[in-house]
XYZ file of C-alpha atoms in Angstrom:
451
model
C 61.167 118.392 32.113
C 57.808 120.874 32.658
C 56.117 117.348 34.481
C 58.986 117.707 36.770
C 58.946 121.516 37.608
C 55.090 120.699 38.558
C 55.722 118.122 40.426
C 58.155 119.868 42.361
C 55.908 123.265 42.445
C 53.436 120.755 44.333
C 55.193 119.084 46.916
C 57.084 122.667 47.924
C 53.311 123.582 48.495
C 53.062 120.035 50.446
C 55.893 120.555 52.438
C 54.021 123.921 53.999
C 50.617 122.211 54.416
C 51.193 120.499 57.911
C 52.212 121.737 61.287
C 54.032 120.213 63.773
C 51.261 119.297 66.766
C 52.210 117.263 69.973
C 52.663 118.336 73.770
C 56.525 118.567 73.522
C 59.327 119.847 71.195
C 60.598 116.715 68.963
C 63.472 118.884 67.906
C 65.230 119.063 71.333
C 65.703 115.139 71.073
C 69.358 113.498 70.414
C 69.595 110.105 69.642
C 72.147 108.052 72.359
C 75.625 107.816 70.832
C 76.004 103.634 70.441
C 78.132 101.056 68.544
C 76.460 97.970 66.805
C 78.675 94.901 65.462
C 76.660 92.694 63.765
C 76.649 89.403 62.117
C 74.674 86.641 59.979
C 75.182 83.311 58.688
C 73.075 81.708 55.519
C 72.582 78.517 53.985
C 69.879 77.015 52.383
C 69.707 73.907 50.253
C 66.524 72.890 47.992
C 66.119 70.707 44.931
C 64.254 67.694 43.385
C 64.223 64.402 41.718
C 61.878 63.259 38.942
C 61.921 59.604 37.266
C 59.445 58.874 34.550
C 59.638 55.065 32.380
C 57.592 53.541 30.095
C 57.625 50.752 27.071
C 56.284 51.865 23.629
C 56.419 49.909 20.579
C 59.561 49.392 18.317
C 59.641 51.678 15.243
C 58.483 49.173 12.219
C 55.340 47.590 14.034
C 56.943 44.460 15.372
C 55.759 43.315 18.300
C 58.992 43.670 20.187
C 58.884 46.944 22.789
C 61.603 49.555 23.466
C 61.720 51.803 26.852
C 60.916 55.360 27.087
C 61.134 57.768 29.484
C 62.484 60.691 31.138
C 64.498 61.481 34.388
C 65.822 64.915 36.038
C 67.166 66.433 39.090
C 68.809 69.595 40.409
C 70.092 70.647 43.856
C 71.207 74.344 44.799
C 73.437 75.292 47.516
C 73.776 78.654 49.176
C 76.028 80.152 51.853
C 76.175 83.572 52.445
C 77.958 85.787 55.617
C 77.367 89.320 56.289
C 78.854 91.812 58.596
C 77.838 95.358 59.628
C 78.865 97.927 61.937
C 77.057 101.130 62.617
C 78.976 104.117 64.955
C 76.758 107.213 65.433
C 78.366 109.855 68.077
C 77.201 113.475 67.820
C 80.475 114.219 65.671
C 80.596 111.315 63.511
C 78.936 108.893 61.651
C 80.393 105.784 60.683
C 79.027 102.436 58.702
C 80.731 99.648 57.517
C 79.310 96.444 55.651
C 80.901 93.402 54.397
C 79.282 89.964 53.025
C 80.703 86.693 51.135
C 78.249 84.292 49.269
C 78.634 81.204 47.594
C 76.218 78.861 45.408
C 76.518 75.651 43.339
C 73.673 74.414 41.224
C 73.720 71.235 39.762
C 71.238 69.639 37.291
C 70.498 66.461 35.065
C 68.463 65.671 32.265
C 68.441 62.113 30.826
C 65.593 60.706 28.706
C 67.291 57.490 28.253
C 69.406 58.139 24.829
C 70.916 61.291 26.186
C 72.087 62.776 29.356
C 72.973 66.613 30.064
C 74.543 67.463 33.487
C 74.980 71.461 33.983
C 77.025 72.144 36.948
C 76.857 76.215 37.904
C 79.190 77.461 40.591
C 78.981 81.395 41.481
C 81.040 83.384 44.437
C 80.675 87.198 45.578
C 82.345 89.409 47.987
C 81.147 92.953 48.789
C 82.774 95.178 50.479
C 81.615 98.860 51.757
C 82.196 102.230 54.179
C 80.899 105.035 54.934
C 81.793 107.989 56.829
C 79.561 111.275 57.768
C 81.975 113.925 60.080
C 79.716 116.677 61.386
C 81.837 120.244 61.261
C 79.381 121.578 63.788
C 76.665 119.331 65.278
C 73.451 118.184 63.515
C 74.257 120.729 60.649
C 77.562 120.987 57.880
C 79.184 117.470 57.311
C 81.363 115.489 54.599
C 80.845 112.609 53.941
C 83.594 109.886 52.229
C 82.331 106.499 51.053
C 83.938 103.399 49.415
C 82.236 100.199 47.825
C 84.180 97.486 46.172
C 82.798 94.063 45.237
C 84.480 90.975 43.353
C 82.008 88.337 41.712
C 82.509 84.803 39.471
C 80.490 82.415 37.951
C 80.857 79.635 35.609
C 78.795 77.013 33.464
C 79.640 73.840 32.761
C 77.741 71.015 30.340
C 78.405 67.786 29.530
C 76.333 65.588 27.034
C 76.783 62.139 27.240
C 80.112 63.069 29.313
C 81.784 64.904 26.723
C 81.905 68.639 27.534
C 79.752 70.394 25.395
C 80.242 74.433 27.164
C 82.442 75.744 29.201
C 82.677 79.621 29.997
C 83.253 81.593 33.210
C 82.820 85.133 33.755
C 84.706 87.143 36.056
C 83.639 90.497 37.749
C 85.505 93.886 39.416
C 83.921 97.496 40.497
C 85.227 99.836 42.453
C 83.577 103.321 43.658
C 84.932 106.003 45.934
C 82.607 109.089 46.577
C 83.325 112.639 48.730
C 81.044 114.707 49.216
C 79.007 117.209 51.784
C 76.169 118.456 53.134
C 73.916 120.001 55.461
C 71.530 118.547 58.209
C 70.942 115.470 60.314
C 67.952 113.019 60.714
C 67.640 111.788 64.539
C 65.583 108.063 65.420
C 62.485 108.679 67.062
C 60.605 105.386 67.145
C 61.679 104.681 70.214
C 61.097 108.484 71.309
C 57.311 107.074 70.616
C 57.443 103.984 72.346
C 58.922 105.867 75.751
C 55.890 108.247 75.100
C 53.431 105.376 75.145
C 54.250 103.616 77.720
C 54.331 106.499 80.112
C 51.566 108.280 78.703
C 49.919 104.749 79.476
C 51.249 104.393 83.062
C 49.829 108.201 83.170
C 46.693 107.202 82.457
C 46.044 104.463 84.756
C 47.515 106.103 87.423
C 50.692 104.147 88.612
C 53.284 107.214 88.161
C 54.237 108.833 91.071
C 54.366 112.455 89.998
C 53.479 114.493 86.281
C 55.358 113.911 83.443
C 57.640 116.619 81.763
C 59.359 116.714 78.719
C 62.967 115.677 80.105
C 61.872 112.251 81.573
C 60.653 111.526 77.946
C 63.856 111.663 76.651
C 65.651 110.131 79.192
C 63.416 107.188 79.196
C 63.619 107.202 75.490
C 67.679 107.512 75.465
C 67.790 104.380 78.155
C 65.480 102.441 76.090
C 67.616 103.077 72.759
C 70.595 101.749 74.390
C 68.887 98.622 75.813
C 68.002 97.713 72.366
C 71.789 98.421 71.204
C 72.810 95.602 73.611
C 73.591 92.177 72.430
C 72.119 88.877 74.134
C 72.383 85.165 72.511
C 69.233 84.557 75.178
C 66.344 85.870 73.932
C 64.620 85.306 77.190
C 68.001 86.595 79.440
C 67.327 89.506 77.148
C 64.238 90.055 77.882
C 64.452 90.044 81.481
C 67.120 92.272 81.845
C 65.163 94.921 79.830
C 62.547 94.986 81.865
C 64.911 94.911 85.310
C 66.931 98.023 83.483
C 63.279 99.654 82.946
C 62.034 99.126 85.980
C 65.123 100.568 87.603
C 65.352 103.815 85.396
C 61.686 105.143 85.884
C 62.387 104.261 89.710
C 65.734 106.424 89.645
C 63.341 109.189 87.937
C 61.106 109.405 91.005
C 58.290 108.058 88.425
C 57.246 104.981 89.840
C 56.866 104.174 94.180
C 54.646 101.516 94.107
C 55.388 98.437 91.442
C 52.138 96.814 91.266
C 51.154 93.650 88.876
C 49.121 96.286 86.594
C 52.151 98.290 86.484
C 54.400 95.571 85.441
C 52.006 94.158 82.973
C 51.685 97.407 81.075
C 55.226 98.108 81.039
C 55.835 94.609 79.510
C 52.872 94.846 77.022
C 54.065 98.097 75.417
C 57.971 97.196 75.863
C 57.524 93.022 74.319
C 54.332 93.303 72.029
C 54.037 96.509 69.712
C 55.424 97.077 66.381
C 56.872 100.465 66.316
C 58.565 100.874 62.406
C 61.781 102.996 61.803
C 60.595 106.684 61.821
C 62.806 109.555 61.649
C 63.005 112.926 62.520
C 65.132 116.242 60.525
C 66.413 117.482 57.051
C 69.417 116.304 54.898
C 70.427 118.245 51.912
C 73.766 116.295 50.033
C 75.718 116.474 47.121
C 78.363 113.966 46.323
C 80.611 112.395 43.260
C 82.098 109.444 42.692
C 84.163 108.065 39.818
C 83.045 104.030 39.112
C 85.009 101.297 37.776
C 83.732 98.034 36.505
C 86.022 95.875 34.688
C 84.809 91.929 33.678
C 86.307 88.817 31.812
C 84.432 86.435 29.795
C 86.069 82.928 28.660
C 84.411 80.524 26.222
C 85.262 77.295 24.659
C 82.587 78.150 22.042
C 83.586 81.426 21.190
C 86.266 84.327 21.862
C 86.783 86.190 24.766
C 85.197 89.320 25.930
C 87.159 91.853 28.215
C 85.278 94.958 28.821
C 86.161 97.850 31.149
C 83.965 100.957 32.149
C 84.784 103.852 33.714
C 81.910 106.207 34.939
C 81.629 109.516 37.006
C 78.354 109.925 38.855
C 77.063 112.525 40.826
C 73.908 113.069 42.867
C 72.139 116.013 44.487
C 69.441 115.239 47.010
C 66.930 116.462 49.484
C 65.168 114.180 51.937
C 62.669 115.826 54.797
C 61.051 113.536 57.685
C 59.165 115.477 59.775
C 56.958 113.830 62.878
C 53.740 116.170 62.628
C 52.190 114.302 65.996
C 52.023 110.884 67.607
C 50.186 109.262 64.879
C 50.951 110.995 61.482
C 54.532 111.447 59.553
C 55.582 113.084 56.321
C 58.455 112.101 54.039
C 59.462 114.519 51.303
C 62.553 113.118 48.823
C 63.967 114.989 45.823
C 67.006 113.864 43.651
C 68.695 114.914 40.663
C 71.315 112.365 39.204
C 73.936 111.623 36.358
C 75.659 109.194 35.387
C 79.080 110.132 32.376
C 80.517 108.138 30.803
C 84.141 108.733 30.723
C 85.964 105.394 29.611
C 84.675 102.248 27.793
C 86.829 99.621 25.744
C 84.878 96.467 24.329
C 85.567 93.799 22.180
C 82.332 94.651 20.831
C 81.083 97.673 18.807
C 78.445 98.809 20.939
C 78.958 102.285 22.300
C 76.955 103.374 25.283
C 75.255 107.209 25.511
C 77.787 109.963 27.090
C 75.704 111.107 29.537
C 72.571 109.525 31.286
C 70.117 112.049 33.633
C 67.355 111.025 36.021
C 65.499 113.010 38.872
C 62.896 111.960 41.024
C 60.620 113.784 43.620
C 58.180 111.752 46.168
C 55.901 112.771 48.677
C 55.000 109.571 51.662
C 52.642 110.098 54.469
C 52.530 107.761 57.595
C 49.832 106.755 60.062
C 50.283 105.082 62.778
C 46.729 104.958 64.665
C 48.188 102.334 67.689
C 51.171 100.644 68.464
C 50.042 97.464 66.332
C 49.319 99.321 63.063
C 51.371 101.032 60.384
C 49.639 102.548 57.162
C 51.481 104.472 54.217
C 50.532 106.042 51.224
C 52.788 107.990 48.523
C 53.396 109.326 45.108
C 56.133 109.111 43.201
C 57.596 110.908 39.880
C 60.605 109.613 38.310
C 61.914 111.281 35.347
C 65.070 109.891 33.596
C 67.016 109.434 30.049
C 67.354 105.442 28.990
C 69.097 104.262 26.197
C 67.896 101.799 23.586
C 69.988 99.992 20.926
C 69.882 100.654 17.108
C 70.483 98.861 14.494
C 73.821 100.590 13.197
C 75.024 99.254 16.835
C 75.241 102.291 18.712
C 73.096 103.744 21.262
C 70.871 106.374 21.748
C 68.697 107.652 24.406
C 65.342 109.151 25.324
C 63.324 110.412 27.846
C 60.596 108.567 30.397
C 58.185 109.475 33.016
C 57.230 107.543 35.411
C 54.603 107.661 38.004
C 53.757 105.856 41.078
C 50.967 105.664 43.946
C 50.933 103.168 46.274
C 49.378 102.208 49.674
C 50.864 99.410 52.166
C 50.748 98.785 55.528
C 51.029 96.279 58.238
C 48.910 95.059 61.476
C 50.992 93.662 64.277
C 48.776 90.571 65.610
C 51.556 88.830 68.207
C 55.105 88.524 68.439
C 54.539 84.937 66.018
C 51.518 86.170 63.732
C 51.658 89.539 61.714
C 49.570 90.990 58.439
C 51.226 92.953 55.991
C 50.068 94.246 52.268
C 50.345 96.551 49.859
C 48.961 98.222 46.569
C 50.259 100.334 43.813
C 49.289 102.050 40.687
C 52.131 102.841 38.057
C 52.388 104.468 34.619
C 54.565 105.334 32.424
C 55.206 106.775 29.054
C 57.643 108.376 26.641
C 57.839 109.509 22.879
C 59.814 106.686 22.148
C 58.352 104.623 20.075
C 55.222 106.208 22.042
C 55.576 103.998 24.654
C 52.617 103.683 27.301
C 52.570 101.350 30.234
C 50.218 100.672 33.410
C 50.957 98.476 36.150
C 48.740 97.421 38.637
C 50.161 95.326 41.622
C 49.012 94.094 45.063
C 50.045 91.745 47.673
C 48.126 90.371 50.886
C 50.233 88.344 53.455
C 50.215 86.496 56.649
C 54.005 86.255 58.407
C 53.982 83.355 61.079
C 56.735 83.001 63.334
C 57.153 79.349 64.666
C 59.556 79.799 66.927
């Protein structure tokens, strides 16, 4: 617990350290009010076929030969469909999410005096809302949420087509949360992107008159619903942005004469940047929620298992994003959780801890030198109770720190070709057992588009 009160001491000194520096107030902005259905559709197949054969000799030496060999194969199926919907009006917030998924895996092994097929089929359905209603705007809200999700899977072997397992497992939770708060976070990426490309068309002189705070954000509103409008054409889409464009900094009194180098700046800065999600405002939350999981397990090998779970969480966080200029952000995150334990019935004997605590505090800086790059770095202290099983069957519990630095980052190259990677430094200990860890982890990547 004293790691955690210094950690905290030193990001409330962070969170002091910076001041906000850019030629207009980021605070006046308001994000458009839109509505966003959308929806995705999954499936993937994959899977192999191996066939090995041979002739060895007969056990006892004769000269006669017997074959050998091996042959295998498996083939997995999934299909998965999601749906989201995001509302976000200056009095309400609302989010709802939905998804069903389905796999079958199927599998053989035969080495020519015995064959095993395993046939695995698995289906989930998840099903969530939430709702943020703003008392007065931008500041006191509650906030209702909902999550429910449904799961099954089975296994099935055969030897020599006589079944050898059978089981299935079946899967229920069920969460409802109130709670409240204070605050708001507004979008701003595309607050950034409007910036650029005026401050762009500033520069090489193809706007009409001076730029003031007020066309910003109009520019930036217009552009935010654009990108809130849904196309099947990619390339319809594409044109009408830049018509709609065109036509708003016209209506301004920004733009008289539409040259070619006017156009192509407008469609360099609008088609090929990489602007991530960045944020702008304070949210300070507290919510509950009582949990329900309840599952079924059915063997031919062995007796059933019914277990139900009954859990009350609750969670008190802090998250500040604040925009200090054009090319540098700071993210500030603080959480205290815990997790009770207020129901269990097994078959088994094994009793889980009462009561489970974890906070976490984390400090992220962004930089963003250009539209093309994006470059993070933050640290991370996680400290939080975990249980470990003894040998008289219950469960106890101890405390572990954890600690995190890590750099990634990404470089935009086209719309097809991007680089992305990333690079972290973890420990961790506890007096358990006096356990000490280190991690060290890094990844380097090219993404390529093909069409």
């Amino acid at each position: 617990m004293k790691t955690t009160l210094a950690m905290l001491c030193f990001l409330g000194t962070a969170i002091t350290g910076f001041s906000q520096d850019k030629n207009f107030d980021l605070s006046k902005y308001k994000f458009p009010d839109y509505k966003r259905h959308e929806m995705e559709l999954n499936f993937n197949s994959r899977g192999y076929n191996r066939d090995q054969s041979w002739e060895e000799p007969s056990i006892g030496g004769n000269a006669t030969t017997e074959k050998g060999g091996w042959a295998d194969s498996n083939s997995q199926s999934n299909l998965g469909l999601s749906y989201s919907f995001e509302s976000v009006t200056r009095k309400a917030i609302d989010r709802i999410y939905s998804s069903i998924s389905g796999s079958y895996t199927y599998s053989m092994q035969d080495n020519y005096r015995q064959k095993e097929k395993n046939f695995n089929p698995g289906f989930g359905w998840n099903f969530g809302g939430l709702k943020d209603y703003y008392l007065t705007e931008g500041k006191f809200f509650l906030e209702g949420f909902t999550n429910v999700g449904l799961s099954f899977s089975g296994t099935k072997k055969t030897i020599d087509e006589m079944v050898d397992l059978k089981n299935s497992q079946n899967s229920f939770n069920i969460s409802i949360g109130v709670g409240g708060g204070f605050g708001r976070k507004e979008k701003v990426s595309d607050l950034w992107q409007a910036y650029y490309i005026l401050e762009n068309l500033r520069k090489q002189q193809s706007l009409a008159r001076e730029l003031n705070e007020d066309d910003i954000f109009e520019f930036a509103r217009h552009a935010s619903k654009l990108k809130n409008k849904r196309f099947f054409d990619f390339r319809l889409r594409k044109i009408a942005e830049l018509k709609s464009l065109d036509s708003i900094l016209h209506k301004q009194g920004l733009i008289k004469d539409a040259d070619i180098s006017y156009f192509t700046t407008l469609n360099d800065y609008w088609n090929f940047v990489e602007f991530p999600d960045r944020e702008s405002g304070k949210v300070l939350k507290f919510w509950v929620s009582p949990e329900y999981w309840t599952s079924y397990y059915k063997s031919l090998n062995s007796s059933d298992v019914t277990s139900t779970t009954t859990y009350f969480k609750s969670n008190l966080s802090f998250e500040s994003n604040k925009q200090l200029n054009l090319f540098w952000e700071r993210i500030i995150k603080l959480e205290l959780a815990n997790v009770t334990l207020a129901d269990q019935k097994k078959n088994n004997t094994i009793e889980e801890p009462k009561n489970l605590f974890r906070s976490a505090v984390s400090l992220n800086y962004g930089f963003f030198p250009n539209t093309r790059t994006g470059l993070h770095a933050s640290i991370e202290y996680a400290g939080k109770e975990q249980s470990t099983s003894q040998p008289s069957g219950f469960q106890s519990k101890f405390w572990r720190n954890e600690v995190l630095v890590g750099i990634y980052g990404g470089y935009y190259i086209s719309p097809q070709l991007q680089l992305y990677g990333n690079f972290s430094l973890s420990h961790s200990f506890e007096a358990y057992h006096n356990g000490d860890h280190k991690n060290i982890n890094y990844n380097l990547g090219l993404s390529y588009a093909i069409f």
